[in-house]
PDB file of C-alpha atoms in Angstrom:
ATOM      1  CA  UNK A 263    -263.483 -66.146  62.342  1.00  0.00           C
ATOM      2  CA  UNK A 264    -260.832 -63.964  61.220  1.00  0.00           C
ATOM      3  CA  UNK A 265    -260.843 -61.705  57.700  1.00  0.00           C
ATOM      4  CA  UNK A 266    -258.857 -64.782  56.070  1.00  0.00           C
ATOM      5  CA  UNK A 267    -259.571 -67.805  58.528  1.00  0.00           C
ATOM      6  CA  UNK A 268    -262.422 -69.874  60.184  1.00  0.00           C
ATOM      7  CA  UNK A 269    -260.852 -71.543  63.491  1.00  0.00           C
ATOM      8  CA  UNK A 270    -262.518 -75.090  64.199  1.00  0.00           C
ATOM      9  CA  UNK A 271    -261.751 -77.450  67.147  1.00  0.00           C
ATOM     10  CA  UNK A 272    -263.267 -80.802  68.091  1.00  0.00           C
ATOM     11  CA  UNK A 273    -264.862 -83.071  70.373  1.00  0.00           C
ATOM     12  CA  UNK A 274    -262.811 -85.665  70.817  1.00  0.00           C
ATOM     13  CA  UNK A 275    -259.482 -86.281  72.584  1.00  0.00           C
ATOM     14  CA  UNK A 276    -257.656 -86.699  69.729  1.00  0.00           C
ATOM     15  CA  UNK A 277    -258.911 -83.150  68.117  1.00  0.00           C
ATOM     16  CA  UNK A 278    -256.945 -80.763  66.307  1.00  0.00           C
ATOM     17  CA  UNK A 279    -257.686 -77.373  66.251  1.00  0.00           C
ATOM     18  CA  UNK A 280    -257.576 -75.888  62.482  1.00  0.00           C
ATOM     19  CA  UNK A 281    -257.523 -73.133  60.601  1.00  0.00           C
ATOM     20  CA  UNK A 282    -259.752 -73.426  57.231  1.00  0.00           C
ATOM     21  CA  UNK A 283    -259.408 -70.540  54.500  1.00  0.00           C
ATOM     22  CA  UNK A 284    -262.275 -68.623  54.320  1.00  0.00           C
ATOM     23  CA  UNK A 285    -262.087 -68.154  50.811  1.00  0.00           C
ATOM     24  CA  UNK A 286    -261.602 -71.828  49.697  1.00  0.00           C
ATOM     25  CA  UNK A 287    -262.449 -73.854  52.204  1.00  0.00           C
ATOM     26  CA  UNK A 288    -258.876 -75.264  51.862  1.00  0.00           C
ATOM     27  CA  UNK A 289    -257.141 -76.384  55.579  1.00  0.00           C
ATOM     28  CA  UNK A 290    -254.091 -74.445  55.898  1.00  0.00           C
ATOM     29  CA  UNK A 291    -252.881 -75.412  59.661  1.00  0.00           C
ATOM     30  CA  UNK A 292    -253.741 -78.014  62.103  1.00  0.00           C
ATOM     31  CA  UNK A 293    -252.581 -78.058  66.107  1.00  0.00           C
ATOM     32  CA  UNK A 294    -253.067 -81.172  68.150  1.00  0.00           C
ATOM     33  CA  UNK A 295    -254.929 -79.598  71.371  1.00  0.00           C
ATOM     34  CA  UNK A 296    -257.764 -82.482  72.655  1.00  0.00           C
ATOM     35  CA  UNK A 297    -260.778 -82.089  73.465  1.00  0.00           C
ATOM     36  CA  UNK A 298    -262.751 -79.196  73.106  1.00  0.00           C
ATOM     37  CA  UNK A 299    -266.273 -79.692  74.741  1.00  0.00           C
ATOM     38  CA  UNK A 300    -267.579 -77.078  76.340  1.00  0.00           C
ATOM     39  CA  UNK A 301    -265.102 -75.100  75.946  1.00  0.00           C
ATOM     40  CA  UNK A 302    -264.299 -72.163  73.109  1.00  0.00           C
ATOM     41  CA  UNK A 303    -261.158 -70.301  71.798  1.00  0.00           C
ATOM     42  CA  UNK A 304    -261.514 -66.181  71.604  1.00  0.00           C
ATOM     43  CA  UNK A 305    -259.986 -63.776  69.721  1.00  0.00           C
ATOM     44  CA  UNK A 306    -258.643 -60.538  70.802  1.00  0.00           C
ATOM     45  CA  UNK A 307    -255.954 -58.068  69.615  1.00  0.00           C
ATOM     46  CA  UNK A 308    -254.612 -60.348  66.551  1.00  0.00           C
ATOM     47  CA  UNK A 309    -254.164 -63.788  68.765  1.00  0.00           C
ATOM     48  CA  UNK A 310    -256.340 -66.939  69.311  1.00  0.00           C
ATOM     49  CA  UNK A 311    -256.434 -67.949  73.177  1.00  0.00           C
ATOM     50  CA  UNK A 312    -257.377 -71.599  73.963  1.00  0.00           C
ATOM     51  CA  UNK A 313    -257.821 -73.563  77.249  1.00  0.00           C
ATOM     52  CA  UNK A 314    -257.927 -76.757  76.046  1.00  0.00           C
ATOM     53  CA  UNK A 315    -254.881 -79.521  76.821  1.00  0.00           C
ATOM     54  CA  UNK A 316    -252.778 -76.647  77.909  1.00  0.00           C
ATOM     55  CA  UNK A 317    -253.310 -72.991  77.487  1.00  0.00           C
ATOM     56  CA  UNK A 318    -252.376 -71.665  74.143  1.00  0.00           C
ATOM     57  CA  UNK A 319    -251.980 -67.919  72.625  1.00  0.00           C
ATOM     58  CA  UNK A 320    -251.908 -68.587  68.697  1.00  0.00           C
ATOM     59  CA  UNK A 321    -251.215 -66.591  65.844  1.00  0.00           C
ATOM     60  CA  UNK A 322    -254.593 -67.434  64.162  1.00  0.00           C
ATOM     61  CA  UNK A 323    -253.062 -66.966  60.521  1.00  0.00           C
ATOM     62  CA  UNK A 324    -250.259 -69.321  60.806  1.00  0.00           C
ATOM     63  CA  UNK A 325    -251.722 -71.618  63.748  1.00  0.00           C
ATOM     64  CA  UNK A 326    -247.967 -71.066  65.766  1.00  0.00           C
ATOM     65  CA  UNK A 327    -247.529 -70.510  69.181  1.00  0.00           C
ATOM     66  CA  UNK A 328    -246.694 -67.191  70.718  1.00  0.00           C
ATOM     67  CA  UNK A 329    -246.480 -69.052  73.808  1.00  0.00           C
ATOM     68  CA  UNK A 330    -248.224 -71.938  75.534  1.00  0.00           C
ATOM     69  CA  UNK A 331    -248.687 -73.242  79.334  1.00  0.00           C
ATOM     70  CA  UNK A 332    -249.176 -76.487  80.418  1.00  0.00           C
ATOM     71  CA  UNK A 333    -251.335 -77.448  83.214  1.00  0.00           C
ATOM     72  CA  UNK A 334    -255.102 -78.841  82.154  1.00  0.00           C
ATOM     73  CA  UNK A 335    -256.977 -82.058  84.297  1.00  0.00           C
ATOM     74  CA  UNK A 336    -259.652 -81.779  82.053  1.00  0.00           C
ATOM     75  CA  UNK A 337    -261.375 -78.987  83.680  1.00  0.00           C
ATOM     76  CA  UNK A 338    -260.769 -76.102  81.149  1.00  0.00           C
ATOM     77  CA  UNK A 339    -262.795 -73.416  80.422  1.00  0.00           C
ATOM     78  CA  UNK A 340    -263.153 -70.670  77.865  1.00  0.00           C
ATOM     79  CA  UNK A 341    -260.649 -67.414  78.222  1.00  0.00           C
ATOM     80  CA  UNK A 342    -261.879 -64.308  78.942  1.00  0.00           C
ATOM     81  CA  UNK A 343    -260.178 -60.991  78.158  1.00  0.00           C
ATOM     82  CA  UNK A 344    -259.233 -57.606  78.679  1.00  0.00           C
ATOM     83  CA  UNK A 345    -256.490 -55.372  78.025  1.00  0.00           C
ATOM     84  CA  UNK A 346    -253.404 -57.135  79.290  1.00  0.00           C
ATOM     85  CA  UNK A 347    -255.500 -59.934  81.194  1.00  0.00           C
ATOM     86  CA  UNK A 348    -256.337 -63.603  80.439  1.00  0.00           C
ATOM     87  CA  UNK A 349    -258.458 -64.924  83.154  1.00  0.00           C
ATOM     88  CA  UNK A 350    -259.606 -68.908  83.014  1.00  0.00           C
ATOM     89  CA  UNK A 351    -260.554 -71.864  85.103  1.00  0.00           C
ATOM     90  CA  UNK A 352    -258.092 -74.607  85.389  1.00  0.00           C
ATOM     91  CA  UNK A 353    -258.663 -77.345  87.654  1.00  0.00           C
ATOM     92  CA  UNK A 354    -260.914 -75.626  89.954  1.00  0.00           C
ATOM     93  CA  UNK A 355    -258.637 -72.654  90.236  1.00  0.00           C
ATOM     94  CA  UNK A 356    -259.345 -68.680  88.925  1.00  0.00           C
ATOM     95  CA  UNK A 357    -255.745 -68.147  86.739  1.00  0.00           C
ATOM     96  CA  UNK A 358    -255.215 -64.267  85.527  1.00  0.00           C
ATOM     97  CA  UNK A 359    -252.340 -64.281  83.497  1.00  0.00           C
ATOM     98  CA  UNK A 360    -250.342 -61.867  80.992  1.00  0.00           C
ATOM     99  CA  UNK A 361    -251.830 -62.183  77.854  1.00  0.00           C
ATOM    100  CA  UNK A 362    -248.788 -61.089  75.993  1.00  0.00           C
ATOM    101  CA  UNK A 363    -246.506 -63.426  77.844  1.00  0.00           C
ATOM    102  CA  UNK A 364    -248.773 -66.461  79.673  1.00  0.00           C
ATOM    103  CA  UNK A 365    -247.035 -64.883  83.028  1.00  0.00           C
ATOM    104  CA  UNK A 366    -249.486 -65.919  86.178  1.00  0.00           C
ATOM    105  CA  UNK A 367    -250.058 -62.759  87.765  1.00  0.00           C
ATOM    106  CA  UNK A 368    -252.043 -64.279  90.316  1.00  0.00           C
ATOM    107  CA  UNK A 369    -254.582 -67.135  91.220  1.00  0.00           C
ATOM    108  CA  UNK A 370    -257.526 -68.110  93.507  1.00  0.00           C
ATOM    109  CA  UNK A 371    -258.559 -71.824  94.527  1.00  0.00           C
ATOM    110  CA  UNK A 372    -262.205 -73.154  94.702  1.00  0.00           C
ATOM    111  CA  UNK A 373    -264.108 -71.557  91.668  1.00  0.00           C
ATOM    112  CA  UNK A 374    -266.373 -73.246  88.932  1.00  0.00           C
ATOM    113  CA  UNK A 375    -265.595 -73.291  85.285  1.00  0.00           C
ATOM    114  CA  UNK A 376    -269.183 -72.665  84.603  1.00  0.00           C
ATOM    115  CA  UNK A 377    -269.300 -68.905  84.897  1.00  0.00           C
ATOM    116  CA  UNK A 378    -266.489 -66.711  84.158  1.00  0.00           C
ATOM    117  CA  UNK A 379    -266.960 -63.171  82.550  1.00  0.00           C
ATOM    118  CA  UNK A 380    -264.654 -59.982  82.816  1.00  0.00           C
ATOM    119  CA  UNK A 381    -264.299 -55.833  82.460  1.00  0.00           C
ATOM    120  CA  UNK A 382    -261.806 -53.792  82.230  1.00  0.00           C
ATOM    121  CA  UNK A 383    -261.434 -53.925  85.976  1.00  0.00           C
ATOM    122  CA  UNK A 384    -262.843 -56.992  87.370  1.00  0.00           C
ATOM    123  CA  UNK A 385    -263.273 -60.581  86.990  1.00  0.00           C
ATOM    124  CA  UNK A 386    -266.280 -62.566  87.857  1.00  0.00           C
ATOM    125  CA  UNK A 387    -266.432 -65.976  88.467  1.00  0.00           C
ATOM    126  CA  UNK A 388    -268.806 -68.665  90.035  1.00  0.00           C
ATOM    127  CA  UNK A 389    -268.189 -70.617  93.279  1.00  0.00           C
ATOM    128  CA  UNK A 390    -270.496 -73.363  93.282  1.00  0.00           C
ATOM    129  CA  UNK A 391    -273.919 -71.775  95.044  1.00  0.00           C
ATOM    130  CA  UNK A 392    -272.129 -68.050  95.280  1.00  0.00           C
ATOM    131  CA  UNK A 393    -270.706 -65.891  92.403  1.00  0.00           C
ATOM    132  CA  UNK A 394    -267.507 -63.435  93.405  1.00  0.00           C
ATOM    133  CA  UNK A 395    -265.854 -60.386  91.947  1.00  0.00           C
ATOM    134  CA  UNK A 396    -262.111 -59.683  91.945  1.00  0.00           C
ATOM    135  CA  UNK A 397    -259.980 -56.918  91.011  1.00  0.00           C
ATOM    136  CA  UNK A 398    -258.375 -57.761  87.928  1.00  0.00           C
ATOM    137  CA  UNK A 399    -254.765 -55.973  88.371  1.00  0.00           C
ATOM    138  CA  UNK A 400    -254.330 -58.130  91.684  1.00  0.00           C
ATOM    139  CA  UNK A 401    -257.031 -60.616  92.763  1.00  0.00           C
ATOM    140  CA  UNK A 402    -258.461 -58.815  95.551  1.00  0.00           C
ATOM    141  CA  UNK A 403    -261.955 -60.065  96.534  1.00  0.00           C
ATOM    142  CA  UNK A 404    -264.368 -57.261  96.133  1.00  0.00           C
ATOM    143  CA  UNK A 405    -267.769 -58.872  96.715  1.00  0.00           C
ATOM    144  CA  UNK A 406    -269.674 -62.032  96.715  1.00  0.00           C
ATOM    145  CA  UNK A 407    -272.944 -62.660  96.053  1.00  0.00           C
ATOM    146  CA  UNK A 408    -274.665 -65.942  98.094  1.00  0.00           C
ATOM    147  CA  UNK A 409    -277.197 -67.487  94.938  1.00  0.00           C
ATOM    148  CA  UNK A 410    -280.618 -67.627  97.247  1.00  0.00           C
ATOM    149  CA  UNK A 411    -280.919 -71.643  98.763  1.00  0.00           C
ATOM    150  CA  UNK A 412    -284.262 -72.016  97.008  1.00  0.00           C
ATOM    151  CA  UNK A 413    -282.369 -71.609  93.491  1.00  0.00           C
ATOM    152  CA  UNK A 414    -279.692 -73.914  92.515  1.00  0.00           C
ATOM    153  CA  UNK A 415    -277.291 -72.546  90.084  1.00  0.00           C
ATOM    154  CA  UNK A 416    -277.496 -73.626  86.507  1.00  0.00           C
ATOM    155  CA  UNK A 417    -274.588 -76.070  85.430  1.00  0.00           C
ATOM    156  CA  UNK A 418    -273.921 -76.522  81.787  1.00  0.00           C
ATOM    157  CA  UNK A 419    -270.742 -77.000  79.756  1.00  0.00           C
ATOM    158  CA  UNK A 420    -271.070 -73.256  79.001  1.00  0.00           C
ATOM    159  CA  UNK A 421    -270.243 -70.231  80.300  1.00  0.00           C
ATOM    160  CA  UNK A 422    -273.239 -69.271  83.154  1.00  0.00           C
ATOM    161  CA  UNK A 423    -272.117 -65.783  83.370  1.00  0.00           C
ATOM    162  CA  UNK A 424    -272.690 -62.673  81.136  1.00  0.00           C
ATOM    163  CA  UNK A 425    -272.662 -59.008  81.676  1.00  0.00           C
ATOM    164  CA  UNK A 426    -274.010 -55.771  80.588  1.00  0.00           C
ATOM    165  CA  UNK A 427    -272.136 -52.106  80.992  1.00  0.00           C
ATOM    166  CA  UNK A 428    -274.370 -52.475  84.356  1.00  0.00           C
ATOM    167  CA  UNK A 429    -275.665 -55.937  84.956  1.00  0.00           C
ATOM    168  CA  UNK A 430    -274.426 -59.214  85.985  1.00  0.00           C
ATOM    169  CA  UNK A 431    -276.516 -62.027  84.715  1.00  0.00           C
ATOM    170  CA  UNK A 432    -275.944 -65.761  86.285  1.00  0.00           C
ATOM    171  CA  UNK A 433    -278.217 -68.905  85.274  1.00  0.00           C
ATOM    172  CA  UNK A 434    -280.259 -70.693  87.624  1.00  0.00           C
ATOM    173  CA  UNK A 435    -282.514 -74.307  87.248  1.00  0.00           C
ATOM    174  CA  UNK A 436    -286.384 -73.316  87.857  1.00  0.00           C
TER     175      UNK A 436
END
């Protein structure tokens, strides 16, 4: 929600993602992005950032591109951001990118859409039974933390991870 617009997506393959007045009620733009399970847009610094069919940085008054990637199987997750950063999950795969531009600054294979949070210096992802921490300016691995083999990590079509000014939290099934 924006001071003039409520931002809606959809379900559904054929989805559109649309901006609704907040005044009125009245739609004012509509963008063909698919499905949008699971998955949510986020505002930050003026622009809408989606990782739905593609990845998309929208000008949520107007609903037009200020640039968009390709590159989704199905396996997209909601942005997270900080300063210049974008980081998501596509297809299995950490991308940090310039969130001015959509520039890849770098990637890292093998992750889980499921839990992805960010600071203004690190990223945090899960990696199936193991959650790991990477610099944000350049991807290197700082730490990872092996999720004890009596707990199995929790899987939803949400986003496992959160975080505090101090703590990490990750979901587990009891």
């Amino acid at each position: 929600v924006t001071e003039n617009r409520v931002i809606s997506g959809g379900q559904t393959a054929a989805a559109m993602l649309t901006g609704i007045n907040r005044q009125t009620g009245v739609v004012e733009w509509t963008k063909p992005v698919g499905n949008m399970y699971g998955r949510n847009g986020m505002l930050f610094g003026g622009r809408y950032y989606a990782c739905l069919d593609s990845v998309y940085c929208l000008d949520p008054e107007t609903g037009n591109a200020y640039w968009t990637q390709p590159g989704y199987n199905n396996q997209g997750s909601t942005p997270a951001l900080s300063g210049m950063y974008l980081a998501h999950v596509q297809n299995f795969t950490l991308v940090v990118r310039n969130n001015t531009t959509g520039e890849i600054l770098w990637t890292r294979p093998e992750v889980s859409r499921q839990g992805l949070t960010i600071d203004e210096k690190r990223v945090f992802v899960s990696a199936n039974d193991t959650v790991i921490a990477f610099e944000l300016a350049n991807g290197t691995e700082l730490w990872k933390h092996a999720i004890p083999e009596e707990q199995s990590p929790g899987f939803s079509n949400a986003n496992d991870l959160a975080r505090t000014n101090d703590l990490l939290v990750y979901s587990i099934w009891d």
